[in-house]
Coordinates of C-alpha atoms in Angstrom, one line a residue:
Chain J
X1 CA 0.0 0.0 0.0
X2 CA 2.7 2.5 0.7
X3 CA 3.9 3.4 -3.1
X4 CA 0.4 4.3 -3.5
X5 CA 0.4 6.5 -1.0
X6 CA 3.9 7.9 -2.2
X7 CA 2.8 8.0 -5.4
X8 CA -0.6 10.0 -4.5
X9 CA 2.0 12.5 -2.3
X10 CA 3.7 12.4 -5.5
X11 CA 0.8 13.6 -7.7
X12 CA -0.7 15.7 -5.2
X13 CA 2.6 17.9 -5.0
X14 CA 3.1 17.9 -8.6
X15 CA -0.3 19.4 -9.1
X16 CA 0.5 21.8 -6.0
X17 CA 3.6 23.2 -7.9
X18 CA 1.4 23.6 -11.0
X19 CA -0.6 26.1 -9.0
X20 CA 1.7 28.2 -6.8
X21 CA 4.7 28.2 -9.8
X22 CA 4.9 31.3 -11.3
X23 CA 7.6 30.2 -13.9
X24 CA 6.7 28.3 -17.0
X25 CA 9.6 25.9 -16.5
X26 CA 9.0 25.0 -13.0
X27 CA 5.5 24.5 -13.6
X28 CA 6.6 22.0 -16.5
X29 CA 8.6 20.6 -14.0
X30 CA 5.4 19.9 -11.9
X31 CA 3.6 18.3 -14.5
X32 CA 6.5 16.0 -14.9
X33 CA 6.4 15.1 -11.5
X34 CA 2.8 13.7 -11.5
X35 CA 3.1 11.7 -14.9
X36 CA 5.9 9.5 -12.4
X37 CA 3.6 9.7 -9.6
X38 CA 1.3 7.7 -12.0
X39 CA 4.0 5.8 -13.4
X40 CA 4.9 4.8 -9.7
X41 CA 1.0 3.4 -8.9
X42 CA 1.6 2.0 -12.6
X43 CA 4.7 -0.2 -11.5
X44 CA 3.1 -0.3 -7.8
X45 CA 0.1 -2.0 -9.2
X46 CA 1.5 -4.1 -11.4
X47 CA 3.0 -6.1 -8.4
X48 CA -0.9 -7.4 -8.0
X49 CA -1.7 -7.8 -12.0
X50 CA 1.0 -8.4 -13.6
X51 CA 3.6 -6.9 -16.4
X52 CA 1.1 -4.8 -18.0
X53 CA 1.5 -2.0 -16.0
X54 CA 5.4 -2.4 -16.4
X55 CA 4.9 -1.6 -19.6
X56 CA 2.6 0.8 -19.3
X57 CA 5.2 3.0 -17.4
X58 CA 8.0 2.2 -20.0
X59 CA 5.6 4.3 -22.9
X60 CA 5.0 6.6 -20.4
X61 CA 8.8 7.5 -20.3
X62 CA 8.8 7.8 -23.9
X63 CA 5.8 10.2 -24.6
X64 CA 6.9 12.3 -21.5
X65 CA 10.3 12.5 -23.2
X66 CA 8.6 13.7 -26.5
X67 CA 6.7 16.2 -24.6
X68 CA 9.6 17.4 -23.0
X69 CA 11.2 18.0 -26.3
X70 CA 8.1 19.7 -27.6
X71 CA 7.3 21.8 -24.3
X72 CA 10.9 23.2 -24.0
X73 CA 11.1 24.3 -27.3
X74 CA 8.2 26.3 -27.2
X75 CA 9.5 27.8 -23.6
X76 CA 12.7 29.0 -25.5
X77 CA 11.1 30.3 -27.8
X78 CA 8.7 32.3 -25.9
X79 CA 11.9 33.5 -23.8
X80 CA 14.0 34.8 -26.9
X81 CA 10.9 36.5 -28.0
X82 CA 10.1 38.2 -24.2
X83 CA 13.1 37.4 -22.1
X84 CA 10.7 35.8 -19.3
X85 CA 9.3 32.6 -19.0
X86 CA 7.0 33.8 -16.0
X87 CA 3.6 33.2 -16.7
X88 CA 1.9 36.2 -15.2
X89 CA 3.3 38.0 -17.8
X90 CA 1.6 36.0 -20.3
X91 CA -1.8 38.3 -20.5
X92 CA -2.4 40.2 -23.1
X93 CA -4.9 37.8 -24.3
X94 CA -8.1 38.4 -22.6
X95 CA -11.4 39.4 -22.2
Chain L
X1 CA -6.5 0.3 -43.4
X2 CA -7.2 4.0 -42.0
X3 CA -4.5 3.4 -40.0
X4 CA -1.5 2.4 -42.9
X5 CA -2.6 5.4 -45.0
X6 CA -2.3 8.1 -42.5
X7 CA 1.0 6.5 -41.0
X8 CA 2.8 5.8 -44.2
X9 CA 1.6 8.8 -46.0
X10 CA 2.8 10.8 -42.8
X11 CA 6.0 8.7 -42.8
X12 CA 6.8 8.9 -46.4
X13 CA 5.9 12.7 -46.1
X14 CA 8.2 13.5 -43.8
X15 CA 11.2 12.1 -45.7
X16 CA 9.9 14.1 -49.2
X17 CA 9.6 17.1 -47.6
X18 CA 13.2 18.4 -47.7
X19 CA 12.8 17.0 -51.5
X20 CA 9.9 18.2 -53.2
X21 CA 7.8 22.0 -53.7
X22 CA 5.7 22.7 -50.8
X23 CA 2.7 23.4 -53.3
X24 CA 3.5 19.7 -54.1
X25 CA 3.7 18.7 -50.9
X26 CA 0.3 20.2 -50.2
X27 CA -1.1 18.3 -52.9
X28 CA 0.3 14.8 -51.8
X29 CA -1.1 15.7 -47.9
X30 CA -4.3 16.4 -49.1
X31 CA -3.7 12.9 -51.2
X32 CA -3.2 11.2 -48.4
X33 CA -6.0 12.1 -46.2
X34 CA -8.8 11.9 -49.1
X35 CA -7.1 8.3 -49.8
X36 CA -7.7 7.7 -46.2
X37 CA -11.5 8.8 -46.2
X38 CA -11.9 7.0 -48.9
X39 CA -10.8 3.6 -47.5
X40 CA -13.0 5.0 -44.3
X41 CA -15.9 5.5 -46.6
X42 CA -15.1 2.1 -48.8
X43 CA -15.0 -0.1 -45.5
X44 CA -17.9 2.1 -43.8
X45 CA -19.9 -0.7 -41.1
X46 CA -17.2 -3.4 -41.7
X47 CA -15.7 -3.6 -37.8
X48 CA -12.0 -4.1 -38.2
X49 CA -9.5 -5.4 -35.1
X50 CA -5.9 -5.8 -34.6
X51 CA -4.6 -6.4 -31.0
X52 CA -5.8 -2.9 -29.4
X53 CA -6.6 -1.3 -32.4
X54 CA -10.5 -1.5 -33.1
X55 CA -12.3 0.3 -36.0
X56 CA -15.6 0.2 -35.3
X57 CA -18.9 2.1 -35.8
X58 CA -18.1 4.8 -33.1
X59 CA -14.3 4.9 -34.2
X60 CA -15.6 5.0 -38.2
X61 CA -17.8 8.3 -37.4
X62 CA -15.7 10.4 -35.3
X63 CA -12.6 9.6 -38.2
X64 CA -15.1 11.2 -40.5
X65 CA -15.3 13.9 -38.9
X66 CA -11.6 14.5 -37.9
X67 CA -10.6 13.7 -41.7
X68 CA -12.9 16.1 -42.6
X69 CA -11.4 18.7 -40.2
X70 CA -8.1 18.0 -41.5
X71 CA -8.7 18.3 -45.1
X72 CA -10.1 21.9 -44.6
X73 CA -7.6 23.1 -42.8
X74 CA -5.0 21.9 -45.1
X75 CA -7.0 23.6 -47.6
X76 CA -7.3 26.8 -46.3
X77 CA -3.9 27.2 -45.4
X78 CA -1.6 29.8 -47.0
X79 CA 2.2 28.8 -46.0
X80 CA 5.3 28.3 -47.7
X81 CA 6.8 26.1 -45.1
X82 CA 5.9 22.3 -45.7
X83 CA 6.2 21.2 -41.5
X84 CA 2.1 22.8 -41.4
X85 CA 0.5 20.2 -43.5
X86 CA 2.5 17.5 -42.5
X87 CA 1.7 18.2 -38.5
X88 CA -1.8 18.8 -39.6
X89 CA -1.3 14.7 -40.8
X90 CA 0.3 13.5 -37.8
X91 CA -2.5 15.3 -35.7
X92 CA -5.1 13.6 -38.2
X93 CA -3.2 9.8 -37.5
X94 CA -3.6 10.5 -33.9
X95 CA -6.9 11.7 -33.9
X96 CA -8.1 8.5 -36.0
X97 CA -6.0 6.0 -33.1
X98 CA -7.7 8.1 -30.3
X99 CA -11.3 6.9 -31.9
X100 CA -9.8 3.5 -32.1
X101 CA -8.6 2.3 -29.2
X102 CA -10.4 1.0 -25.8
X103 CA -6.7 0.7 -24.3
X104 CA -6.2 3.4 -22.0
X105 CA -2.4 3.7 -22.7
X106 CA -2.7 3.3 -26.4
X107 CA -5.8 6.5 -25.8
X108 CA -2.8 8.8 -23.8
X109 CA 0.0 7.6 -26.8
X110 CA -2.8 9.0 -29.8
X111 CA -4.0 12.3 -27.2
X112 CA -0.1 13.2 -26.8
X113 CA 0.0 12.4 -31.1
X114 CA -2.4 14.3 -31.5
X115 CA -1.4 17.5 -29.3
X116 CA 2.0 17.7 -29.7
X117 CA 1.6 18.9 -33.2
X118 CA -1.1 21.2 -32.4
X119 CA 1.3 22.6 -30.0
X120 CA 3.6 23.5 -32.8
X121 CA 0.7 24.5 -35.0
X122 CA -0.8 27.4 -32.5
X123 CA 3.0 28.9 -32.6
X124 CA 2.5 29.3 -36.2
X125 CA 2.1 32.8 -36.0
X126 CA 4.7 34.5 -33.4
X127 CA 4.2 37.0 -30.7
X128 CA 0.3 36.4 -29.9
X129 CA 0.7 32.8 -30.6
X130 CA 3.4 32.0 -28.9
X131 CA 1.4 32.8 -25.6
X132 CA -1.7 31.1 -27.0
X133 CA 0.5 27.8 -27.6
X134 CA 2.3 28.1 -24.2
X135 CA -1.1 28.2 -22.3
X136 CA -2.5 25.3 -24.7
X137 CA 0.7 23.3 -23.9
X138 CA 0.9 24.0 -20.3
X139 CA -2.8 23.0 -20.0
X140 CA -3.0 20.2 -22.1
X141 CA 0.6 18.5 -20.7
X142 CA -1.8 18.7 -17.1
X143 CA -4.8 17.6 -18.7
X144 CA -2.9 14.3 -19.7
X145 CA -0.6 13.7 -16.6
X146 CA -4.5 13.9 -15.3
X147 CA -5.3 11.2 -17.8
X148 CA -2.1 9.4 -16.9
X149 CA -3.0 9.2 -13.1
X150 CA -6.8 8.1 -13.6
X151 CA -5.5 5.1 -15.9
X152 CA -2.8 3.9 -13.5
X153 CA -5.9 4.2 -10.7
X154 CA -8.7 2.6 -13.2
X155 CA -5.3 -0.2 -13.4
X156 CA -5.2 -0.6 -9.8
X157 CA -9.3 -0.8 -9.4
X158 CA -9.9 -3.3 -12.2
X159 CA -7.0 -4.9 -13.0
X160 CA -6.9 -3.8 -16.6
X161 CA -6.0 -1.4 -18.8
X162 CA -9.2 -1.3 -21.0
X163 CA -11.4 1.5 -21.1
X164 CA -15.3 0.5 -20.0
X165 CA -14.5 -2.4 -17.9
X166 CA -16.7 -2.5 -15.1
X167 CA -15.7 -1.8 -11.3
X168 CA -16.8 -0.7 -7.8
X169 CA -15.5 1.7 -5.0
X170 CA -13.9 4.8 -4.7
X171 CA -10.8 3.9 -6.4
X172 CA -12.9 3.3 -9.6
X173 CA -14.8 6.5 -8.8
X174 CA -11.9 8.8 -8.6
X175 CA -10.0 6.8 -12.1
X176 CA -13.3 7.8 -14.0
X177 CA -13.0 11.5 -12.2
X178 CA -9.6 11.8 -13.4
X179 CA -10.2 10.3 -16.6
X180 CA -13.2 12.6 -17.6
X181 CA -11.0 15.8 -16.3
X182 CA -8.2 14.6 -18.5
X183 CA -10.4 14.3 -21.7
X184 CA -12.7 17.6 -20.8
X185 CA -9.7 19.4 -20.8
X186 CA -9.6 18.4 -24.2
X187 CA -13.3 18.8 -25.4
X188 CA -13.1 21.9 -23.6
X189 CA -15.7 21.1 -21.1
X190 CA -16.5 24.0 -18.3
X191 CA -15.1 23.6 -15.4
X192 CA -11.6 23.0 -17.8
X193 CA -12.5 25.4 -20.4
X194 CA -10.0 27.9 -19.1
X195 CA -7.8 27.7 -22.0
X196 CA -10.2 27.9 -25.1
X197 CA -11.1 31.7 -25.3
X198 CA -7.1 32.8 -25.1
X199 CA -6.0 29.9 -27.7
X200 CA -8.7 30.6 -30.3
X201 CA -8.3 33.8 -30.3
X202 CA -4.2 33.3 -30.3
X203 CA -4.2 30.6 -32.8
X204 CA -4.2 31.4 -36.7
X205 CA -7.6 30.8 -38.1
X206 CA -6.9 27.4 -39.9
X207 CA -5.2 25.9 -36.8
X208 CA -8.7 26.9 -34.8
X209 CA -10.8 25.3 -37.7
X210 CA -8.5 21.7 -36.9
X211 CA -8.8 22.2 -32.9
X212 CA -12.5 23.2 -33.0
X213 CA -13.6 20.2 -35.2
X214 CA -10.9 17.8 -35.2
X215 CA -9.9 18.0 -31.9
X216 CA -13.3 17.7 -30.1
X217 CA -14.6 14.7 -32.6
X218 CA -12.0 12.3 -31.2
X219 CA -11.8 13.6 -27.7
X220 CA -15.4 12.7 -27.3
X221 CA -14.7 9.4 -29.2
X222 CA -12.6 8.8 -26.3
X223 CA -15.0 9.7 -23.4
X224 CA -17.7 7.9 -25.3
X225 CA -15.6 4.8 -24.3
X226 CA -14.3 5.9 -21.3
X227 CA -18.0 6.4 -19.6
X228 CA -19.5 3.9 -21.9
X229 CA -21.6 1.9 -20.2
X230 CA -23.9 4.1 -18.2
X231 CA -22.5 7.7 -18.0
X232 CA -21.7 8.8 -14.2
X233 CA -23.7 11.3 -12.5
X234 CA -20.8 14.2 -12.7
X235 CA -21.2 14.5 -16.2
X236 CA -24.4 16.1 -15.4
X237 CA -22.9 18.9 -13.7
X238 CA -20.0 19.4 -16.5
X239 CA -23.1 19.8 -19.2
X240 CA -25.2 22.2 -16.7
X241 CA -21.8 24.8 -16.0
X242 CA -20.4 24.0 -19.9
X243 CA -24.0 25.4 -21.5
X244 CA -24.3 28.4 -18.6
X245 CA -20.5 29.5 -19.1
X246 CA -20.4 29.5 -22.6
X247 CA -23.6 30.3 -23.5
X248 CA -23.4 33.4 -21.1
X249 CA -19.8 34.9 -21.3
X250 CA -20.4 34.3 -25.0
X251 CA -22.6 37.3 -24.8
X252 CA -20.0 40.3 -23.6
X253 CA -17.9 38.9 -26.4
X254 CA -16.7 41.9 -29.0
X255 CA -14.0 39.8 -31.4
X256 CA -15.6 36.6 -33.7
X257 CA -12.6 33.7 -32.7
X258 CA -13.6 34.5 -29.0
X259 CA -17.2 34.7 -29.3
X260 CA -17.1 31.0 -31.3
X261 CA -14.5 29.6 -28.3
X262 CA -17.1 30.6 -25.8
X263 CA -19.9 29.0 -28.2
X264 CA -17.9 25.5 -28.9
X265 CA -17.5 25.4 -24.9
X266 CA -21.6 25.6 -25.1
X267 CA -22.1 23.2 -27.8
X268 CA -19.7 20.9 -26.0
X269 CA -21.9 21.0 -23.7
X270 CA -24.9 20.0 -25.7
X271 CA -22.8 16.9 -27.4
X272 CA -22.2 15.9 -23.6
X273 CA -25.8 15.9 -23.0
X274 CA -26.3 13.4 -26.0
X275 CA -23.2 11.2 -24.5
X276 CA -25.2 11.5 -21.0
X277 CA -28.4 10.3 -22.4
X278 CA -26.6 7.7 -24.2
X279 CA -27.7 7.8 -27.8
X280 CA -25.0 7.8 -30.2
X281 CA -27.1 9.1 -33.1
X282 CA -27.7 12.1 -31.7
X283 CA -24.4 12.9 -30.8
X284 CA -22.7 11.9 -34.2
X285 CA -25.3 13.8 -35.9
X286 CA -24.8 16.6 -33.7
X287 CA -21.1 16.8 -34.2
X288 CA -21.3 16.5 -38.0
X289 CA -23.6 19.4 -38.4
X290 CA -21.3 21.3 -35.7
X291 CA -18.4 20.7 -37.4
X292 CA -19.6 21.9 -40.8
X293 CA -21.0 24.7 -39.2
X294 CA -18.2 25.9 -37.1
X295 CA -15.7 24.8 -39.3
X296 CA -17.7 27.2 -42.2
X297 CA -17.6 30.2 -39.8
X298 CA -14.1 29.7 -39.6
X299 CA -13.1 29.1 -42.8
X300 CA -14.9 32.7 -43.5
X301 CA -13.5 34.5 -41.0
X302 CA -9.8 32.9 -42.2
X303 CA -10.9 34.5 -45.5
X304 CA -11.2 37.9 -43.5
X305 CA -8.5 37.9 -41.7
X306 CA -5.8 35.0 -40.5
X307 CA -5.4 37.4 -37.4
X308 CA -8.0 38.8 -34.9
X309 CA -11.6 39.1 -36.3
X310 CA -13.6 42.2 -34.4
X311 CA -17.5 42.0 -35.1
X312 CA -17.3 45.5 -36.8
X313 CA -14.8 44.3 -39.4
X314 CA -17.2 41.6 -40.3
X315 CA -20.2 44.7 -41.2
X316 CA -20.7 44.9 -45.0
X317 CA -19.1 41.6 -45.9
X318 CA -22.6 40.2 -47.3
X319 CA -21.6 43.5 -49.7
X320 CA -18.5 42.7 -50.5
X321 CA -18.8 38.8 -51.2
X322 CA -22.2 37.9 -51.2
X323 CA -21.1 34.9 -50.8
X324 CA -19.0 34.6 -48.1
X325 CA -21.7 37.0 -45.8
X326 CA -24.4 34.2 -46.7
X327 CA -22.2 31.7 -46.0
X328 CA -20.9 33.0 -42.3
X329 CA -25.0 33.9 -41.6
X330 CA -26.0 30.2 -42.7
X331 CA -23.1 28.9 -40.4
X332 CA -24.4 31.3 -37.4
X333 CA -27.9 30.0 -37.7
X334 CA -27.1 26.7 -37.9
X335 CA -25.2 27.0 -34.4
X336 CA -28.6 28.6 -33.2
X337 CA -30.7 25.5 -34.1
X338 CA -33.2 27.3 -36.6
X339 CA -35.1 24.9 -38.6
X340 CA -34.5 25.0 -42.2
X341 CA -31.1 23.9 -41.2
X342 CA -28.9 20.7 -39.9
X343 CA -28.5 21.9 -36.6
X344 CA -31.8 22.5 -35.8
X345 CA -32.1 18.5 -36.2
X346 CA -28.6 18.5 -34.2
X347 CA -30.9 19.7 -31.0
X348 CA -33.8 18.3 -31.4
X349 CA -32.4 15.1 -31.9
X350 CA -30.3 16.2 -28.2
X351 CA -33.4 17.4 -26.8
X352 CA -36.3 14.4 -27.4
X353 CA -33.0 12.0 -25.9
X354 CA -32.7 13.9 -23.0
X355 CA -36.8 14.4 -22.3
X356 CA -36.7 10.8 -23.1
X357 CA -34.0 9.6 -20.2
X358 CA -36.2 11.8 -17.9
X359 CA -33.3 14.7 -18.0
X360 CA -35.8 17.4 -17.0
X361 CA -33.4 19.9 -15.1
X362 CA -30.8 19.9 -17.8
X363 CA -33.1 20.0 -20.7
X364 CA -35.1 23.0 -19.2
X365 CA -31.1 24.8 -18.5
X366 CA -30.5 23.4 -22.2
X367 CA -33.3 25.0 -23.7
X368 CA -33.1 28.2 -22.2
X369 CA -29.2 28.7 -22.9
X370 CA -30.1 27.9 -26.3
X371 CA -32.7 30.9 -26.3
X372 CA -29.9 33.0 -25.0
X373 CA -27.4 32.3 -27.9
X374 CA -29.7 33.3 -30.2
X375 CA -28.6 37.2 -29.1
X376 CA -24.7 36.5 -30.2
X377 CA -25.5 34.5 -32.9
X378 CA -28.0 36.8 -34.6
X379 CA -25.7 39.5 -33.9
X380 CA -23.0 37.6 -35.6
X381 CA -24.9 36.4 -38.3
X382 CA -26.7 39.3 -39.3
X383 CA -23.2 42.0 -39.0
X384 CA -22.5 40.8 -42.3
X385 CA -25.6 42.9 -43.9
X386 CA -24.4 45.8 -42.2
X387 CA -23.3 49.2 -43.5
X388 CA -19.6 48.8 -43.0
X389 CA -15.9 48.1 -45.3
X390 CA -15.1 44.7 -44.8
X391 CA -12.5 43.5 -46.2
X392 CA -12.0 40.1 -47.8
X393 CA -10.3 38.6 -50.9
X394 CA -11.0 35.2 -50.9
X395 CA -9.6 32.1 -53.4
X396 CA -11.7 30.5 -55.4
X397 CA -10.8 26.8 -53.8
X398 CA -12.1 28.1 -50.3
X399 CA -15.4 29.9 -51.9
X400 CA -15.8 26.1 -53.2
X401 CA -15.2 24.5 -50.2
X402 CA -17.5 27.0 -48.4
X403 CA -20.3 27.6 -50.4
X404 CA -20.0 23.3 -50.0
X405 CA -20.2 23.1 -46.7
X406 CA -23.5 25.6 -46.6
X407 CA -25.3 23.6 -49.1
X408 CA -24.7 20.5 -46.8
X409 CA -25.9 22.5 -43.9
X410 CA -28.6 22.6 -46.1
X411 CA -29.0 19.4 -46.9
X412 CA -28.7 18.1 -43.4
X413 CA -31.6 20.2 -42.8
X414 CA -34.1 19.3 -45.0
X415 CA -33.1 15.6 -45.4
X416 CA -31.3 14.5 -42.5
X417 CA -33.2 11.2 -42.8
X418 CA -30.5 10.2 -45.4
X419 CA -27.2 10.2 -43.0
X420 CA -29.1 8.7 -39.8
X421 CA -29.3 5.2 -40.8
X422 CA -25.2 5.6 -41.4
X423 CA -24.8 6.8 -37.9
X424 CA -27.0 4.3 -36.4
X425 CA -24.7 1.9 -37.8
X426 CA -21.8 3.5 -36.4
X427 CA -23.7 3.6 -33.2

């Protein structure tokens, strides 16, 4: 039982970060952090049902490592074009 | 079938691209995806499996309708760099293995196919866009580690990684919680519809054509089968705040990509009804008339301008291009619901489900919202026979394609007999 409750400590200060963070990078950084909280409770459960999960957490890795690619970019991009990656100053869309 | 077209057209494509014209290249993409709704159409009702891939009915409609998406987009588009069409194909390949798929994982590998590229597409335009894309990213990266989480839990309350397999207790409760946040993200469902208003209106035109219709048609494939059998209770309060919020802030809205985020949140709404009441005829009809008619109010106001679109620019356009101004007023009415159109059938469809099931409260909330929208969509519709200098200087290949997709509005309204019997199949 206790990787699932590591794993939901995991998740719950991933998704803590992606609210207080004010920087686009360290909220990245958050979201990281739950996808292996679930990949945890992946392996965790897949003591109980088998190798499914295993490999469950193995894709994982690999589309978290494309989104990585993809997410970075576009924060280096939005820095060279503003020279700030905080996300309050995001806001000139609205209304 | 689907499936080997998209992926080795998208394969192939990629490899060509350094190689060949991009007005070539345009032409092969657009190759590609009629070949592939073409094998859709040829093998239409014939179920399909391999391992975790399913076509079936559900799968064969929403691919319609993504393919479709696609198509125009790629159609619309003015660019001279070849990387837009062929994301617009990977994004189309996703979209089709989302609508496939009952395996969770396999679901979260075809959602992060499909976004990634849309990620790149919403940069497309710097400056505005880039904060459009960032917030789409940011969100949709935390609407899938959302997903992610309510798989691994639906793994540890079932024991399998297959979407609609049955289960009890609150670990099963909380993996369809998670899972339904993940994909309303994605469909833009209120409470997660944070994000839709600031990437519409930060996207370039074409790019919101592919996320309005594409986009939603295969997220909803996938919460069709993750709540498939028997839709939980809390969908009823996503569909009773998604028609209030969109309907409502949709009314103080002054620029036309806004106004129609705030109205797709709304109608998202009204397709979640038809998932709630659990008739599948109703909601692929209602997505196919949506998705010509919001896809035709985009592709005008791409012809306007590929940039914002206040309401005042769009005054004497019925002037200017009679045909374009009839063509953005047939759209608008059809996203009302008034008769002589498809989307009038769209709702009632919706509507006689929902009295049907006994959904009194949300039907009466339904209704009402709907009366509402009438003010914003009238006033949309009927700016273009305004007094004003609106400008637009559209090509003939997207007067085609929109004068088209009115007539099938059209169509839909007066016969929609013809395409239910096709969606009842898919059902």
């Amino acid at each position: 039982m206790s990787y699932l409750y590591a794993s939901a400590l995991l998740f719950a200060l991933g998704v803590y970060g992606v609210l207080t963070r004010r920087t686009a990078i360290l909220v990245f950084l958050s979201i990281e952090l739950m996808l292996n909280a679930a990949n945890l409770s992946l392996v965790g459960f897949a003591r109980a049902f088998g190798l499914e999960g295993q490999v469950a957490a193995l894709m994982v890795i690999a589309i978290a490592a494309a989104e990585v690619a993809v997410g970075l970019g576009l924060i280096v991009a939005i820095f060279r074009h503003r020279e700030s990656t905080a996300v309050d100053d995001l806001s000139e869309l609205r209304g | 079938m689907i499936l080997l077209v998209l992926s080795s057209f998208a394969v192939a494509l990629t490899l060509l691209g350094f190689f060949v014209s991009v007005p070539l290249f345009k032409r092969l993409t657009i190759l590609g995806l009629s070949l592939a709704l073409l094998s859709l159409l040829f093998t239409w009702g014939k179920p399909f499996a391999f391992g975790p891939y399913q076509v079936d009915g559900i799968s064969q409609v929403f691919t319609l309708l993504a393919l479709l998406g696609a198509l125009w987009t790629v159609g619309l588009v003015r660019t001279r760099r070849f990387e837009f069409y062929l994301l617009v194909l990977y994004a189309a390949l996703g979209m089709h293995l989302l609508a496939s798929t009952k395996n969770l994982i396999l679901m979260l590998v075809a959602l992060e196919a499909l976004s990634l590229p849309l990620y790149a597409l919403a940069t497309w335009r710097r400056g505005e866009g880039l904060e459009a894309a960032l917030k789409y990213f940011l969100l949709g990266a935390l609407a899938a580690a959302f997903f992610l989480y309510g798989t691994a839990l639906h793994y540890g309350a079932t024991g399998s990684l297959l979407a609609g397999t049955p289960g009890e207790g609150p670990l099963y409760a909380l993996a369809l919680g998670l899972l339904m946040v993940g994909l309303g993200f994605k469909v833009a469902l209120a409470p997660f519809h944070f994000w839709t208003p600031d990437v519409y209106q930060g996207s370039p035109t074409p790019v919101v054509l592919f996320m309005a219709t594409g986009v939603k048609a295969a997220a909803f494939a996938a919460l069709l089968r993750v709540v498939s059998p028997g839709a939980p209770e809390a969908l009823s309060l996503l569909i009773a705040l998604s028609v209030l919020i969109g309907n409502l802030a949709a009314l103080a809205q002054k620029e036309a990509k806004r106004l129609l985020a705030y109205s797709s949140i709304a109608h998202a709404g009204y397709m979640a009804l038809a998932l709630y009441t659990g008739n599948l005829q109703a909601l692929g009809f209602y997505l196919l008339t949506y998705v010509l008619a919001t896809g035709l109010a985009f592709a005008v106001l791409s012809e306007v301008s590929p940039d914002r679109v206040p309401l005042d620019h769009l005054k004497g356009l019925f002037h200017r291009d009679p045909l374009l101004g009839l063509a953005l007023f047939v759209a608008a009415l059809s996203l009302l619901g008034l008769p002589p159109l498809g989307g009038f059938w769209g709702k009632y469809l919706v509507f006689t489900e929902a009295a049907r099931v006994g959904q009194w409260g949300l039907l009466v909330l339904a209704l009402l919202t709907s009366v509402v929208s009438a003010y914003y969509y009238l006033a949309l519709g009927l700016s273009v026979f305004q007094k004003g200098e609106a400008v637009a200087a559209p090509r003939p290949l997207a007067r085609g394609i929109a004068l088209l997709a009115a007539l099938a509005l059209l169509f839909l309204g007066f016969l929609p007999g013809i395409v239910l019997p096709a969606l009842a199949q898919g059902g």
